[in-house]
XYZ file of N, CA and C in Angstrom:
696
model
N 41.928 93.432 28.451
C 41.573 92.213 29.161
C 42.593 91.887 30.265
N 43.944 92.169 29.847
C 45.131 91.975 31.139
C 45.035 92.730 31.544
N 44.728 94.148 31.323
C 44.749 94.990 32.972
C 43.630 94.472 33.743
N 42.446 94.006 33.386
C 41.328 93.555 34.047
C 41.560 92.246 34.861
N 42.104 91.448 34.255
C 42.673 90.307 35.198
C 43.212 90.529 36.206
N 44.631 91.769 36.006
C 45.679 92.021 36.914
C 45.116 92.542 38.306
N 44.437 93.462 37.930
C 43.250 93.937 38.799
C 42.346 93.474 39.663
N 41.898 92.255 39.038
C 40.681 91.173 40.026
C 42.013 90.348 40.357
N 43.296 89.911 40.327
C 43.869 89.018 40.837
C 44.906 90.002 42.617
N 44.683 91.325 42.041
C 45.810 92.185 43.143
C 45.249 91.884 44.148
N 46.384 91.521 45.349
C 45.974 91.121 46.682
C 45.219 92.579 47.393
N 43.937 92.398 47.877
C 43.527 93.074 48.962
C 44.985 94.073 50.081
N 44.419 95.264 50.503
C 45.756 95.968 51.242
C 44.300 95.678 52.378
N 45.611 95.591 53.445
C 45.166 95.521 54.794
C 45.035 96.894 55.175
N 43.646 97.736 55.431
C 43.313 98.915 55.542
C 43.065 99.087 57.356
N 43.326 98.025 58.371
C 43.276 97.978 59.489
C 44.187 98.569 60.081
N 44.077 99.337 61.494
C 45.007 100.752 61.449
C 45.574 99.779 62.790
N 46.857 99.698 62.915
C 48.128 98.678 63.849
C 47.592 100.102 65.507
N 47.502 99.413 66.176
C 47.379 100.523 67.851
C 48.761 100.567 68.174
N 48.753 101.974 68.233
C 50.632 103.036 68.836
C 50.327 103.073 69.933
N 50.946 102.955 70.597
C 51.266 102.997 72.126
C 51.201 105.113 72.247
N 51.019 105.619 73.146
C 51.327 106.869 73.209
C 52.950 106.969 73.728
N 53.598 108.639 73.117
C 54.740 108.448 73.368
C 55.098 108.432 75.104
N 54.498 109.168 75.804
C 54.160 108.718 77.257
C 54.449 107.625 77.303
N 53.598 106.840 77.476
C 53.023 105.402 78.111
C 54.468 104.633 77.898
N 55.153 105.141 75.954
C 55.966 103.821 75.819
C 57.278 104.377 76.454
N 57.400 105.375 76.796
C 58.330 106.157 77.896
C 59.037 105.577 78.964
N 57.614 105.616 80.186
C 57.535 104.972 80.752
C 57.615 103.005 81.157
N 57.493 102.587 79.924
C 57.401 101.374 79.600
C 59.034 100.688 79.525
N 59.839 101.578 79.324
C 61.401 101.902 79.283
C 61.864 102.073 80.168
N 60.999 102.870 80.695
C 62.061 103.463 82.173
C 62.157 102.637 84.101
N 60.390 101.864 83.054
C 59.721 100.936 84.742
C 60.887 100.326 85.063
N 61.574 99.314 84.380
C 62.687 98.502 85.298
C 63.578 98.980 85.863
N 64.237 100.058 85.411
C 64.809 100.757 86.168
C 64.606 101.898 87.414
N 63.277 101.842 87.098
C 62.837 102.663 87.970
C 61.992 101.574 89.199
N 61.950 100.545 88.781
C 61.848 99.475 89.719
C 62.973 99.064 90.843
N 63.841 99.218 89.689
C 65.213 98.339 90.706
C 65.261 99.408 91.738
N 65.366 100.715 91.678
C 65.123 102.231 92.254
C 64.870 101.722 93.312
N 63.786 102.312 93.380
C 62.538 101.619 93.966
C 62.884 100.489 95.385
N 63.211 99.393 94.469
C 63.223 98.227 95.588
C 64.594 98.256 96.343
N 65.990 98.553 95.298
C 67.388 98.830 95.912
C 67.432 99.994 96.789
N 66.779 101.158 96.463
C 67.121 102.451 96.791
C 66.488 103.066 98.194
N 65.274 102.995 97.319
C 63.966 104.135 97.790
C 63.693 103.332 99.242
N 63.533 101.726 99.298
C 62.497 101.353 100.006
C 63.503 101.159 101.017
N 64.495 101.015 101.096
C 65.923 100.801 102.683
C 65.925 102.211 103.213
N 65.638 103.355 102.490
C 65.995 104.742 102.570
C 64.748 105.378 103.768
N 63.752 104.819 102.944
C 62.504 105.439 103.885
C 62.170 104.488 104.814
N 62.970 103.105 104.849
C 62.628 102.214 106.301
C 63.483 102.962 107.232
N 64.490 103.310 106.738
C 65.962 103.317 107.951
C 65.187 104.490 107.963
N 65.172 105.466 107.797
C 64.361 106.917 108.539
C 63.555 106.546 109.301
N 62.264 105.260 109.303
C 61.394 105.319 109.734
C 61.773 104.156 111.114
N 63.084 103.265 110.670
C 63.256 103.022 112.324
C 64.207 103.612 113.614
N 64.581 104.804 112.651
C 65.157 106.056 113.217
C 63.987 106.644 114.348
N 63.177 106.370 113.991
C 62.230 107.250 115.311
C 61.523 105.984 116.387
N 62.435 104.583 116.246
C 61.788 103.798 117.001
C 63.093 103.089 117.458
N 62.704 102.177 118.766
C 64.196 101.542 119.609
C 63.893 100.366 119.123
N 64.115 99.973 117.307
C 64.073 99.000 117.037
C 65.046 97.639 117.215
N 64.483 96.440 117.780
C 65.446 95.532 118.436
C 64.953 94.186 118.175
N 65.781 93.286 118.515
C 65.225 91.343 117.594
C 63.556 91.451 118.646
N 63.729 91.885 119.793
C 61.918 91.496 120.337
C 61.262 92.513 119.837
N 61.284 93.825 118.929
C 60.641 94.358 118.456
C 61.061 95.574 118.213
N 59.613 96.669 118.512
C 60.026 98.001 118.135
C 59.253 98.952 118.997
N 59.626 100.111 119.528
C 58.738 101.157 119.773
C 58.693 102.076 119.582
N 57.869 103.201 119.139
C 57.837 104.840 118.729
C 58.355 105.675 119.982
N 59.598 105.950 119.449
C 60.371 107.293 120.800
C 60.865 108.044 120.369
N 60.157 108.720 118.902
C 60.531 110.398 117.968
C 61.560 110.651 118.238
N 62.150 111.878 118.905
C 63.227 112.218 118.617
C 64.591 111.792 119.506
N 63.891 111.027 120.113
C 65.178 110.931 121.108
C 66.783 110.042 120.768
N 66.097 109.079 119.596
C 67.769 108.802 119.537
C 68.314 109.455 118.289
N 67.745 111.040 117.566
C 68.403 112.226 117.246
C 69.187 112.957 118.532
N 68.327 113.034 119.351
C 68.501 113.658 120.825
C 70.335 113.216 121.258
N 70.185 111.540 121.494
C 71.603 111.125 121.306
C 72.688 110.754 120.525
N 72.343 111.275 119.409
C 73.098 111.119 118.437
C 73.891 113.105 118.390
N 73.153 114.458 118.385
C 73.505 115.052 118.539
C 74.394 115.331 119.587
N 74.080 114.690 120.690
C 74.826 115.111 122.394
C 76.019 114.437 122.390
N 76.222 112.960 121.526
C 77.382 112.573 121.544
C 78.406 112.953 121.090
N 79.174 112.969 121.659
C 80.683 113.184 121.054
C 81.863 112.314 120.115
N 81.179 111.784 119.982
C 81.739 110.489 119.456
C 81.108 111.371 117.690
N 80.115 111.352 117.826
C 78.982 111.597 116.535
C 80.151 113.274 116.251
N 80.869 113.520 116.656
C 80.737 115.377 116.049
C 82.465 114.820 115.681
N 83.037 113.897 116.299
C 84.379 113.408 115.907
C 84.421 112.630 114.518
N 83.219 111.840 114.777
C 83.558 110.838 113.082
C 82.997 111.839 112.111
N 82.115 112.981 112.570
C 81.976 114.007 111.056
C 82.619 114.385 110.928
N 84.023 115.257 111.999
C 85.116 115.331 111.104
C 85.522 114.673 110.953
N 86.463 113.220 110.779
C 86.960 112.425 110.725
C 86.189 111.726 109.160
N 85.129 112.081 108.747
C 85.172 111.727 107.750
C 85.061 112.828 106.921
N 84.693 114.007 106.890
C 85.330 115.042 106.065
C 86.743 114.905 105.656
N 87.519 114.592 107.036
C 88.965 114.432 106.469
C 89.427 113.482 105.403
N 88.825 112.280 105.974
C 89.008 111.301 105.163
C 88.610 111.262 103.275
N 87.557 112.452 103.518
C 87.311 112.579 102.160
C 87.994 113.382 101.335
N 88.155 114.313 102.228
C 89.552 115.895 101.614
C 90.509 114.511 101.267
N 91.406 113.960 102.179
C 92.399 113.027 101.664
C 92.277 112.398 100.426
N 91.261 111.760 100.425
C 91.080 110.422 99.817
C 90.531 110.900 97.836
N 89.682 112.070 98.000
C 88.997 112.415 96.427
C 90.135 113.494 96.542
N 91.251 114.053 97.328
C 92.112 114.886 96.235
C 92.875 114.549 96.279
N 93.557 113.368 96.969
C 94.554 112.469 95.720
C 94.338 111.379 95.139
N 93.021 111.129 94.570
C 92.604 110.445 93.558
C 92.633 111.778 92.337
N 91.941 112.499 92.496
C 91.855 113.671 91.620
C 92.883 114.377 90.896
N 94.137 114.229 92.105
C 95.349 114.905 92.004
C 96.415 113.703 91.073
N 96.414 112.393 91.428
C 96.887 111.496 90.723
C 96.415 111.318 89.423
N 94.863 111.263 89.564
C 94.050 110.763 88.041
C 94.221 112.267 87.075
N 94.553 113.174 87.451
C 95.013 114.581 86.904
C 96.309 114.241 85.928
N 97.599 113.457 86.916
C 98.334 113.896 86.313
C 99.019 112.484 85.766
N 97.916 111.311 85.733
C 98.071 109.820 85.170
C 97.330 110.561 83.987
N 96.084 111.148 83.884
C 95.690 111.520 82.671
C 96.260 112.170 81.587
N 96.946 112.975 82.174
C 97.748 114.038 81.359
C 98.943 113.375 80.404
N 99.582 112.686 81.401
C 100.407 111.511 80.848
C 100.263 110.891 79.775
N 98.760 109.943 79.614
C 98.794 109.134 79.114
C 98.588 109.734 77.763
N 98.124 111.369 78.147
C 97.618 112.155 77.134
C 98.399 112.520 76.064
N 99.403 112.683 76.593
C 100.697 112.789 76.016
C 101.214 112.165 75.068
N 102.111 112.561 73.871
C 102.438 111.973 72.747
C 103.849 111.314 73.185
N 103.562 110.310 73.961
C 104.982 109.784 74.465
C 104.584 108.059 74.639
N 106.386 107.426 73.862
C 105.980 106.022 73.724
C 105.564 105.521 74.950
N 104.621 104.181 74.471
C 104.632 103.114 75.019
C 103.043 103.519 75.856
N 102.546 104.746 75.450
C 101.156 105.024 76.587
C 100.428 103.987 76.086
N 100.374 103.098 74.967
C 98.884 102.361 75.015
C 99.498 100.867 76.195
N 100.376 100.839 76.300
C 101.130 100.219 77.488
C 100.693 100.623 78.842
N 101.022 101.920 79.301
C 100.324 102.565 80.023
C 98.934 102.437 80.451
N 98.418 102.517 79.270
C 96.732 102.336 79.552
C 96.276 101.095 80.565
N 97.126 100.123 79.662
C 96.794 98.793 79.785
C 96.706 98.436 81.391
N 98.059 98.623 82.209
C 98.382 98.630 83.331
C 98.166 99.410 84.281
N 97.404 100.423 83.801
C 96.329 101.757 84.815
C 95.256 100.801 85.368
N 94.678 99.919 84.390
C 93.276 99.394 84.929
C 93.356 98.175 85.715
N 94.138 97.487 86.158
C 94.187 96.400 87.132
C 93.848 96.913 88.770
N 94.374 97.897 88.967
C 93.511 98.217 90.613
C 91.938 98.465 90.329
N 91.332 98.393 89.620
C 90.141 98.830 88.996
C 89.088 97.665 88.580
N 89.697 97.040 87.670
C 89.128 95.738 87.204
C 89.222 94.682 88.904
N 90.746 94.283 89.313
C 90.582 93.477 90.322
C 89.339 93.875 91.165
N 88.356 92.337 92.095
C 87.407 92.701 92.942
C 88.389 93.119 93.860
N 87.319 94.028 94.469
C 88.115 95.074 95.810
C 87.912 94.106 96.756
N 87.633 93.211 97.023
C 87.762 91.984 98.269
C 89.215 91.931 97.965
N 89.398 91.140 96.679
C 91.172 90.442 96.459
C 91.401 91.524 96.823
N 91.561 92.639 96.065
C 92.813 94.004 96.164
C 92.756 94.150 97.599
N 91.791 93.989 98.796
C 92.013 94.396 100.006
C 92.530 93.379 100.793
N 92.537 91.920 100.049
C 93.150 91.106 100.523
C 94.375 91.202 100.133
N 94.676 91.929 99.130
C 96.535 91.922 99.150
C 97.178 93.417 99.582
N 96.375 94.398 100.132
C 97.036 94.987 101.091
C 97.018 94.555 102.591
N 96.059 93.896 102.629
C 96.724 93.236 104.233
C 97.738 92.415 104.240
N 98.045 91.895 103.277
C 99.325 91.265 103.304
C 100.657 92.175 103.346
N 100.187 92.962 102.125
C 101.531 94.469 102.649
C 101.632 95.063 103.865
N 100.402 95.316 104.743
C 100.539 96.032 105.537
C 100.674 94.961 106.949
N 101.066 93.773 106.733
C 101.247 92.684 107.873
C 102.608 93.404 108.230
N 102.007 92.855 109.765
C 104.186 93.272 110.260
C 105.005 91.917 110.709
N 104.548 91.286 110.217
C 105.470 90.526 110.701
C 106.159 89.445 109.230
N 105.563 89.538 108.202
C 105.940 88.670 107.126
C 105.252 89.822 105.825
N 105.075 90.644 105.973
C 104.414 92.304 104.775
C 105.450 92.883 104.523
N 105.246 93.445 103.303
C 106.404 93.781 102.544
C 106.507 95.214 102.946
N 105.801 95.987 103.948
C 105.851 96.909 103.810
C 106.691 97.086 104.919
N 106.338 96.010 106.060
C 107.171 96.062 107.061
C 108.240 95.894 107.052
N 108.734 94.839 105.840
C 110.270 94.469 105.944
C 110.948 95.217 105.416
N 110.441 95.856 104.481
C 111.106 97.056 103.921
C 111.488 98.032 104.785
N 110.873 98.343 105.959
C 110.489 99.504 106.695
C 111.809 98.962 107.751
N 112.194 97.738 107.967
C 112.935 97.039 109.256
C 114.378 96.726 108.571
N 114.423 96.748 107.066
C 115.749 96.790 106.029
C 116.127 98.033 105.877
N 115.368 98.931 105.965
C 116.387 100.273 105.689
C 116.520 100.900 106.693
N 115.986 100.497 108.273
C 116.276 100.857 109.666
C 115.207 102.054 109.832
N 113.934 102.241 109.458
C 113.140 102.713 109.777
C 112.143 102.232 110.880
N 112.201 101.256 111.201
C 111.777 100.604 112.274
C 112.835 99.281 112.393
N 112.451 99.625 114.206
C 113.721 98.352 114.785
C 112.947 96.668 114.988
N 111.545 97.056 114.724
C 111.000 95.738 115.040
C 109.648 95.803 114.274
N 109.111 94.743 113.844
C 107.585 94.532 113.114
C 106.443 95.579 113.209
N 106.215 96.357 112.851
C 105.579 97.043 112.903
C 104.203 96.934 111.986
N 102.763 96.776 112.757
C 101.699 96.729 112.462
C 100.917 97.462 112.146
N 100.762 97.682 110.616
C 100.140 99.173 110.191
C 98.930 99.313 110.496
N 97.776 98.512 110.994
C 96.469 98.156 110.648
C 96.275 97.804 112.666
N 97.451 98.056 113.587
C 97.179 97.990 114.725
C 96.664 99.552 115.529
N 97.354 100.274 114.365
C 97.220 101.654 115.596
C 96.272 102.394 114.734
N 95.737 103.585 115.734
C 94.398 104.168 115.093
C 94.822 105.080 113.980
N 96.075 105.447 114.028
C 96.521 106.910 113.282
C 96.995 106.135 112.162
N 97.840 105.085 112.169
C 98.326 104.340 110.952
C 97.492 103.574 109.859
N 96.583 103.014 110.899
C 95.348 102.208 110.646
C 94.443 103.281 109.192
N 94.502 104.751 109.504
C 93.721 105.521 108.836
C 94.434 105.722 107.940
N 95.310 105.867 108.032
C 96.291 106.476 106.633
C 96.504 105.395 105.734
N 96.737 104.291 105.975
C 96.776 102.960 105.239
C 95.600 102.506 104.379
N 94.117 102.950 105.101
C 93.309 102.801 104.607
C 93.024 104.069 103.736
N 93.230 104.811 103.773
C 93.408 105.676 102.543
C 94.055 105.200 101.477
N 95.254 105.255 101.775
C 96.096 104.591 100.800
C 95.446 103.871 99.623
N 95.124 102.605 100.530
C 93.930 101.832 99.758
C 93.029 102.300 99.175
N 92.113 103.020 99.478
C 91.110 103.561 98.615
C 91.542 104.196 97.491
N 92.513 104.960 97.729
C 93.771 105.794 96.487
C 93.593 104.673 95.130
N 94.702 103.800 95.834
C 94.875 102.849 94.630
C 93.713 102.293 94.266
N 92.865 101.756 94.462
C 91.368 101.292 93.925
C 90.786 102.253 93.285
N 90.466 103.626 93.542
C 89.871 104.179 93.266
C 90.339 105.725 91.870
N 91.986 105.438 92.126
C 92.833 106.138 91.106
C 92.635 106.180 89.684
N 92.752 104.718 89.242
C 92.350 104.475 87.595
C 90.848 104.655 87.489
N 89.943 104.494 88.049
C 89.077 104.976 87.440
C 88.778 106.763 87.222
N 89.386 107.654 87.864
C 89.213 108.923 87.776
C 90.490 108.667 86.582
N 91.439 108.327 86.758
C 92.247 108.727 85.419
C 91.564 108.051 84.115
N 90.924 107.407 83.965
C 90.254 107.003 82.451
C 88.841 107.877 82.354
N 88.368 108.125 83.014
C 87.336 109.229 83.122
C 88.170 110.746 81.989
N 89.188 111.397 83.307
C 89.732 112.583 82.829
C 90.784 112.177 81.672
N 91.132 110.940 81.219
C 91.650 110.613 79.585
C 90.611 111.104 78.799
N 89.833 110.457 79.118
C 88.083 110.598 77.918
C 87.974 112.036 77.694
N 87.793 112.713 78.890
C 87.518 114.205 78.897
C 88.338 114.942 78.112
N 89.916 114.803 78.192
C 90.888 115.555 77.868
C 90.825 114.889 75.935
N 90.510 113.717 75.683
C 90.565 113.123 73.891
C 89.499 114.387 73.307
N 88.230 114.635 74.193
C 87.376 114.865 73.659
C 87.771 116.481 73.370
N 89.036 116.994 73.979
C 88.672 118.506 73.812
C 89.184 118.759 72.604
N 88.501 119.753 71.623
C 89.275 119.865 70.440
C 90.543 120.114 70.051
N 91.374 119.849 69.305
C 92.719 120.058 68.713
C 93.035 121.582 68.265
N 91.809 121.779 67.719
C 91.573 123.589 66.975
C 91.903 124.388 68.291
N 91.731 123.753 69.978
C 91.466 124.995 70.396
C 93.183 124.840 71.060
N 93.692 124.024 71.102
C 95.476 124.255 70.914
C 96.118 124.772 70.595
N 95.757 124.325 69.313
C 96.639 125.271 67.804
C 96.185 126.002 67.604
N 95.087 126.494 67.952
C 95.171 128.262 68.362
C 95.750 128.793 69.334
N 95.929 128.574 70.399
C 96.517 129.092 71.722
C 98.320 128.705 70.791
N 98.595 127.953 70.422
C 99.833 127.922 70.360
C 100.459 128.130 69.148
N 99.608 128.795 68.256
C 99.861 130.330 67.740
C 99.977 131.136 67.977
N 98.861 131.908 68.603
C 98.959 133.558 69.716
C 100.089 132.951 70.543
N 101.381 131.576 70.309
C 102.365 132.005 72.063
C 102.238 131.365 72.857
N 100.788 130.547 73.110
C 100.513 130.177 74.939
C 101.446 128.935 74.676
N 102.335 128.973 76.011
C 102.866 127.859 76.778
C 101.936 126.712 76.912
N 102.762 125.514 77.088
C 102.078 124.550 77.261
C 101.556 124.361 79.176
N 101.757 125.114 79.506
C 100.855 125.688 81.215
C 100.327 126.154 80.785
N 100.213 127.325 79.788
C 99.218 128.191 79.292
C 98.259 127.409 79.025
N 98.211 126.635 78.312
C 96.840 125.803 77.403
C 96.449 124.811 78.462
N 97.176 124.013 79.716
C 96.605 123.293 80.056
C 95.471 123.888 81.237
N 96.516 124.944 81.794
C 95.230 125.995 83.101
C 93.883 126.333 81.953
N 94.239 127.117 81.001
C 92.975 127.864 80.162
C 92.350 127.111 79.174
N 93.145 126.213 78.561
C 91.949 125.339 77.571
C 91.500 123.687 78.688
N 92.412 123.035 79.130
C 92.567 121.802 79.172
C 91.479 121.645 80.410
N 91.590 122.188 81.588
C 90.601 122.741 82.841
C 89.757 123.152 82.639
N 89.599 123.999 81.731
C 87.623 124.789 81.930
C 86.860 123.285 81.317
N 87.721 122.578 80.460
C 86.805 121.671 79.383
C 86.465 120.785 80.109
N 87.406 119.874 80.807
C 86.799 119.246 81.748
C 86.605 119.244 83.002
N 86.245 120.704 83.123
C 85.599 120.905 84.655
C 84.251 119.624 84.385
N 83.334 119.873 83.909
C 81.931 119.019 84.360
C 82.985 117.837 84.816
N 83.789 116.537 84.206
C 84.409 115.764 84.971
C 84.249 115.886 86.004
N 85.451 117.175 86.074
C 86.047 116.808 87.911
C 85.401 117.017 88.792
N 84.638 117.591 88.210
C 83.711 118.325 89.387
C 82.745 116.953 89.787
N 81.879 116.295 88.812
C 81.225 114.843 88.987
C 82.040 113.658 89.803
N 83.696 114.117 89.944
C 84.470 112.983 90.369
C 84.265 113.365 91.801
C-alpha cells in the first residue's frame, strides 16, 4: 500500500528538452563584442583613411584624384627621409628596451637580495600615465631650470643653458630616451615571466655535464624565450 502511495504522490519529471545553442553560434556569441570594438576602433578608420587617400579631402569637401597624392608622396623627399628616420628610431628605441629588459630580467632573476624590492620599483615608468611621465621629462630636459641642464653646466659640460628639446639631433635622442624609460619595464616583466617559466630540470642538467653559467644562459635561457623577444 506504501509503495503505491509513494508512487501516485512522486513529483512528475519535466521530460521537456531545454534548446542548446550550437557550438558555433555560442562561439560567436563570445567573440561579437570584441569583434565589434574591432570593427568600430580598428577596421572602420583603416578602410576610411585608405579610402580618403585617393581623394583631396578638405573642410569644403572631397574629390576622386587616384593616384596622385601616392604620386607625391613617393617623389618627395621628405617621405624617403622620415622612413629612414624611423627605421632608426626603431633599431634605437626596441634594442635598448630589449637590451635593458634582457638584462633587468636576468637580474631580477637572480637569487640575489632585495629583488622583490626590485620588482616593485621596475614598474613605476610603466604604471605612471605617459602624459605625467612626459611631463616630467620636459622638466629634465628644460635648460634653463632642468636637471639635466644643470647638471650638464656643474660639471662644465656646457658653458650656458642648454635646450635639449630645441635642436633636431638632441631633440631625437631625448625622445628616445623617453620612450626607453616608459617602455623598459614592461619588456623586463614580460622576459621575468618567460625566464620563471623555463624549467629548473633543464639547468641542473646543463650544470652537471659542466655548462657555465654563459653556457646555460646562450643555450637554455634564449631558445626558451625566443617566442618573447621576438613578440617584443
Amino acid at each position: 500500500m506504501s509503495e503505491a502511495i509513494d508512487r501516485h504522490v512522486a513529483p512528475k519529471v519535466d521530460r521537456t528538452k531545454r534548446r542548446v545553442l550550437p557550438e558555433g553560434v555560442f562561439a560567436w556569441m563570445l567573440v561579437a563584442p570584441a569583434l565589434f570594438f574591432i570593427i568600430l576602433i580598428v577596421a572602420w578608420p583603416l578602410v576610411e583613411t585608405i579610402r580618403l587617400s585617393f581623394t583631396d579631402a578638405r573642410l569644403g569637401g572631397e574629390n576622386y584624384v587616384g593616384f596622385e597624392n601616392y604620386n607625391d608622396l613617393f617623389t618627395d623627399r621628405r617621405f624617403h627621409a622620415t622612413i629612414v628616420r624611423t627605421f632608426y628610431w626603431m633599431f634605437l628605441s626596441v634594442g635598448l628596451k630589449l637590451v635593458l629588459g634582457l638584462i633587468g630580467a636576468t637580474l631580477l632573476n637572480a637569487a640575489i637580495p632585495g629583488k622583490g624590492l626590485f620588482r616593485v620599483l621596475v614598474m613605476p615608468p610603466w604604471v605612471i600615465p605617459i602624459a605625467i611621465g612626459c611631463m616630467g621629462w620636459l622638466w629634465l630636459y628644460n635648460g634653463y631650470f632642468g636637471l639635466l641642464s644643470g647638471m650638464a653646466q656643474k660639471t662644465g659640460l656646457t658653458d650656458a643653458p642648454f635646450e635639449f628639446l630645441a635642436h633636431k639631433t638632441s631633440a631625437f635622442y631625448s625622445a628616445i630616451v623617453t620612450d626607453v624609460w616608459v617602455g623598459t619595464p614592461m619588456v623586463t616583466l614580460f622576459l621575468l615571466a618567460a625566464m620563471q617559466g623555463v624549467s629548473r630540470d633543464l639547468y641542473e642538467a646543463a650544470w652537471v655535464d659542466g655548462a657555465g653559467r654563459w653556457y646555460r644562459f646562450r643555450r637554455i635561457t634564449i631558445p626558451q624565450i625566443m617566442p618573447v623577444l621576438v613578440s617584443m
